[in-house]
């Protein structure tokens, strides 16, 4: 699997992303600067976490309008796989490659902790190594992870199996108490219509080493390698 | 020409900040405060001096960057 | 035209308003041989401020031990540098932002974090970990909640955006901080040992370059603001608060490191307190050269800024560099790529003067050596702190219930979990955090290696107040112990000396005592001081804060996979107590929380014992004989075992044998140099301990879901966790 | 009574957001835009129907909670 990682001013989890991609695929991703208008030919484009443009105005807003994102949108249309994590997810919604928006966490505070997540759809190129309903643990680290979309959109997402992950408890129970940021319907990650674009708030790339306290994140990367190699 | 852009959340979009403010006002014993919503105000100075043109330029800025029209409305006020 | 800038008449009153004493004015006049201009006066005033000149503390700081084979660069540069092997160096320092954080908690704390990170990356290091040591007033003081929430949000806001994990720190409450909180921030960076950047300027004619954000009128001294003219809105009192821009700093970090990868920089210095003044003076002084600055070339955020304002501004996210000749364009490209300002604003000269020009005209000219060397240094009168009363353990009543007392202590503000705070900090970014906040020391792995750095910040101000020497020792020892408890070898410390008004002999006595105690401990533990910061005059209404010399230490562990934490992991293991329990009850948490008494001598630190016990622990961990380890500090044995049980979600039983002390004393005494271990190899450990002359006793067993003290006084872990985890979130939820 | 509160940074206080927005507008080819400052607008509904009283209540809210008066100014507009 050949991959590229997009860098914006203020991106800060690129090395975490690179480490995870390299561990899973055996090859180093190419780095692409935000000003580029053309992308290398790759199987996967990853938009990592961070604070592009300081999260000023709205998180992901300015990065969403950058030249490279037009190229990413073209690639998305052409069916190339794209994953946005945390700030990457915010950028994908700002670019309208994914529906909805990520608002300030309901409790208004930044939150960094290991979170339990329920795999809602295990039949995607990003999640095939998991079982449907499986509970995995990835860390979250965000201030604006409160997923919002109108109820029509939410119904559509659910109806089309496009909710990839939800916040739950250790036993997989999805409830208001397990909703760590106020997201509509506990949504932690969603897919686009074609299923080739995934956006998610949690950080699978920070759960790939036993010394991270768990390796649940590996499944996501190995799913992609299997599907895209 | 100076202008102000007001960006507000659309009806039906939850506003965590507004809600928190409302709650905090209650805790501070400011009773009877409701429907608190937090929006943004962006002030700017634009070279264009023709009102109509300035307005349409700012509109374009809102559509392209300043507002996220999925969740936000905007209003423009030219100050001159 | 340029003279207009200095048209303000210099009167004795104006000089005094600049905080310059009569004695200092004499010296100033001798140096200048004439009346200083307004701009020059401003420069003297900031250079000779307590903050920049360390005039009250310098004499005593010089007595700290700063050497060791691991030390590459001790105090005197932007941060300390220690060798961590493999050609790598750790660069670290701590700095206070106390006063600004009280005025504006979010921005004060945020810019504190930004400032300390610049101190570290200006030396060529990429920051890899942040810590923060916080002291707030009493929880029931009306401002405390607001301050806690603002400070924590500010620290997180800045550090999170920078992508540097905040992995540790400490937070306590005490009424002495009601009007004067403490916000001390520490950063650790990683560099190649042969690629460290210093501030010493050289090369006559070399360009002096300004990079980063534009200069505004931020933080220009309040007293001096009064006499400055405002160009507009003079009715609006201009705030002296600095606002941080972490995004700009992130760009500055990346741009600096990119430029540093080449060889065009001769010297570099961040603009911190006293901005352009202290950075240019420091560069010139270290290099024994002069610097000429063309102030009209400085990138400015506001119109009509004067030389005075430019020299004194504390705008954030700026750096000053001397480049090799002809390398300007190469550097400019990098900074422009990162969308930052870049301007050549001066040149290195051979005059040893700081010369300031505006449009070619001289607006200030000060000889650098006397500006620096003749800065006042006071040997302030001090009195030793009177000896506190000795508390006889036998006089301390037993509580009606041991588990009840334990629950109360573990849920008290100072012992309660600080999760609410550190979950607002991204402690995982970079993917190298091996031990997260909440343990004894945090451990971060060095990218691409198996080794890691363990780090902790510590101080028990109640001990220091009762006995500055013992308290100073204890702070160093506790930091060393926390690092040791992870299995790492302690290397060196930084510190932040937070004290009251040094002009009071009793406060100066606290300072001197703490320095003496710290020195003793640093020597005995091979734990030298490589950097630090002093914050004095922390007082309100004549009442000083508790003396708070915060120690921030680092250590190295060869294989982070072997690093130890406190969580109990296996049932049916033995709990082994290392170290001797004599029953010290003075100044303890028990005495404060259960008896409501804040008094008595603090525990004595026997440094030889401390070292022997710690070295023993490290060997056990390295030999793989231990499954959990925690040092004993506030709340003694009982609180330590509770921490371990809660962290591992596994119960334990302490068997209370008749030690002749009384159970509550055995459980809550705060004797030093002790650790609690969980192990399946108790026999082997006891054997080794006997051979090394280390006191070791089996004190209990792991298992179950309760904590049991003695034969039956049990409390469920769930109840303890509720008390421990509940306090801070509940307290903050009443936010008003 | 409905009201709007406008909260702006005081003169001279750095506005990183405004700066970044100005820069981003430039990058999007909206030339000639300067002095961009970002502020907040808070809308609320207050039970008090007397104008003077409502205003003084909101003022108290601003001083106590809504504005950070160390670095921010506020202005109140009653809408009725
Ligand atoms: N308490 C202290 N112990 C040791 N060194 C100190 C102490 N306080 C200050 N220093 C050293 O004095 C120098 C100047 O400190 P400071 O002005 O805080 O640095 P900076 O200008 O980089 O912020 C630094 O090298 C610092 O490490
Ligand atoms: Mg400890």
mmCIF file of C-alpha atoms in Angstrom, chain D residues 10-70:
data_model
loop_
_atom_site.group_PDB
_atom_site.id
_atom_site.type_symbol
_atom_site.label_atom_id
_atom_site.label_comp_id
_atom_site.label_asym_id
_atom_site.label_seq_id
_atom_site.Cartn_x
_atom_site.Cartn_y
_atom_site.Cartn_z
ATOM 1 C CA UNK D 10 -9.249 45.813 23.396
ATOM 2 C CA UNK D 11 -7.107 47.913 21.208
ATOM 3 C CA UNK D 12 -3.540 46.718 21.072
ATOM 4 C CA UNK D 13 -4.318 43.210 22.260
ATOM 5 C CA UNK D 14 -2.993 40.657 19.824
ATOM 6 C CA UNK D 15 -5.737 38.838 17.943
ATOM 7 C CA UNK D 16 -4.193 35.658 16.576
ATOM 8 C CA UNK D 17 -7.488 34.557 15.046
ATOM 9 C CA UNK D 18 -8.023 37.823 13.247
ATOM 10 C CA UNK D 19 -4.471 37.686 11.976
ATOM 11 C CA UNK D 20 -4.911 34.159 10.664
ATOM 12 C CA UNK D 21 -8.221 34.969 9.003
ATOM 13 C CA UNK D 22 -6.688 37.987 7.281
ATOM 14 C CA UNK D 23 -3.893 35.817 6.037
ATOM 15 C CA UNK D 24 -6.244 33.094 4.827
ATOM 16 C CA UNK D 25 -8.401 35.615 2.967
ATOM 17 C CA UNK D 26 -5.283 36.831 1.222
ATOM 18 C CA UNK D 27 -4.380 33.293 0.246
ATOM 19 C CA UNK D 28 -7.882 32.855 -1.190
ATOM 20 C CA UNK D 29 -7.245 35.878 -3.417
ATOM 21 C CA UNK D 30 -9.442 38.276 -1.542
ATOM 22 C CA UNK D 31 -7.047 41.180 -1.805
ATOM 23 C CA UNK D 32 -7.169 44.423 0.103
ATOM 24 C CA UNK D 33 -8.592 43.108 3.333
ATOM 25 C CA UNK D 34 -7.053 44.574 6.453
ATOM 26 C CA UNK D 35 -7.449 44.898 10.165
ATOM 27 C CA UNK D 36 -9.435 41.761 10.613
ATOM 28 C CA UNK D 37 -10.471 41.292 14.227
ATOM 29 C CA UNK D 38 -12.576 38.478 15.555
ATOM 30 C CA UNK D 39 -15.018 39.039 18.366
ATOM 31 C CA UNK D 40 -17.974 37.301 19.892
ATOM 32 C CA UNK D 41 -21.655 38.025 19.746
ATOM 33 C CA UNK D 42 -23.888 36.613 22.427
ATOM 34 C CA UNK D 43 -27.621 36.676 21.941
ATOM 35 C CA UNK D 44 -29.902 36.207 24.888
ATOM 36 C CA UNK D 45 -33.418 36.595 26.107
ATOM 37 C CA UNK D 46 -33.880 38.178 29.486
ATOM 38 C CA UNK D 47 -37.053 38.129 31.547
ATOM 39 C CA UNK D 48 -36.696 41.740 32.678
ATOM 40 C CA UNK D 49 -38.818 43.999 30.488
ATOM 41 C CA UNK D 50 -37.677 47.373 31.760
ATOM 42 C CA UNK D 51 -34.976 48.625 29.408
ATOM 43 C CA UNK D 52 -32.783 50.334 31.956
ATOM 44 C CA UNK D 53 -32.940 47.419 34.329
ATOM 45 C CA UNK D 54 -32.318 44.892 31.600
ATOM 46 C CA UNK D 55 -29.311 46.827 30.461
ATOM 47 C CA UNK D 56 -27.823 47.059 33.904
ATOM 48 C CA UNK D 57 -28.403 43.356 34.473
ATOM 49 C CA UNK D 58 -26.654 42.485 31.252
ATOM 50 C CA UNK D 59 -23.853 44.822 32.143
ATOM 51 C CA UNK D 60 -23.395 42.907 35.356
ATOM 52 C CA UNK D 61 -23.336 39.657 33.388
ATOM 53 C CA UNK D 62 -20.652 41.054 31.129
ATOM 54 C CA UNK D 63 -18.507 42.168 34.022
ATOM 55 C CA UNK D 64 -18.927 38.903 35.841
ATOM 56 C CA UNK D 65 -18.886 36.328 33.102
ATOM 57 C CA UNK D 66 -19.445 37.194 29.481
ATOM 58 C CA UNK D 67 -16.436 39.392 28.879
ATOM 59 C CA UNK D 68 -12.903 39.068 30.092
ATOM 60 C CA UNK D 69 -12.526 42.713 30.953
ATOM 61 C CA UNK D 70 -8.778 42.445 31.295
#
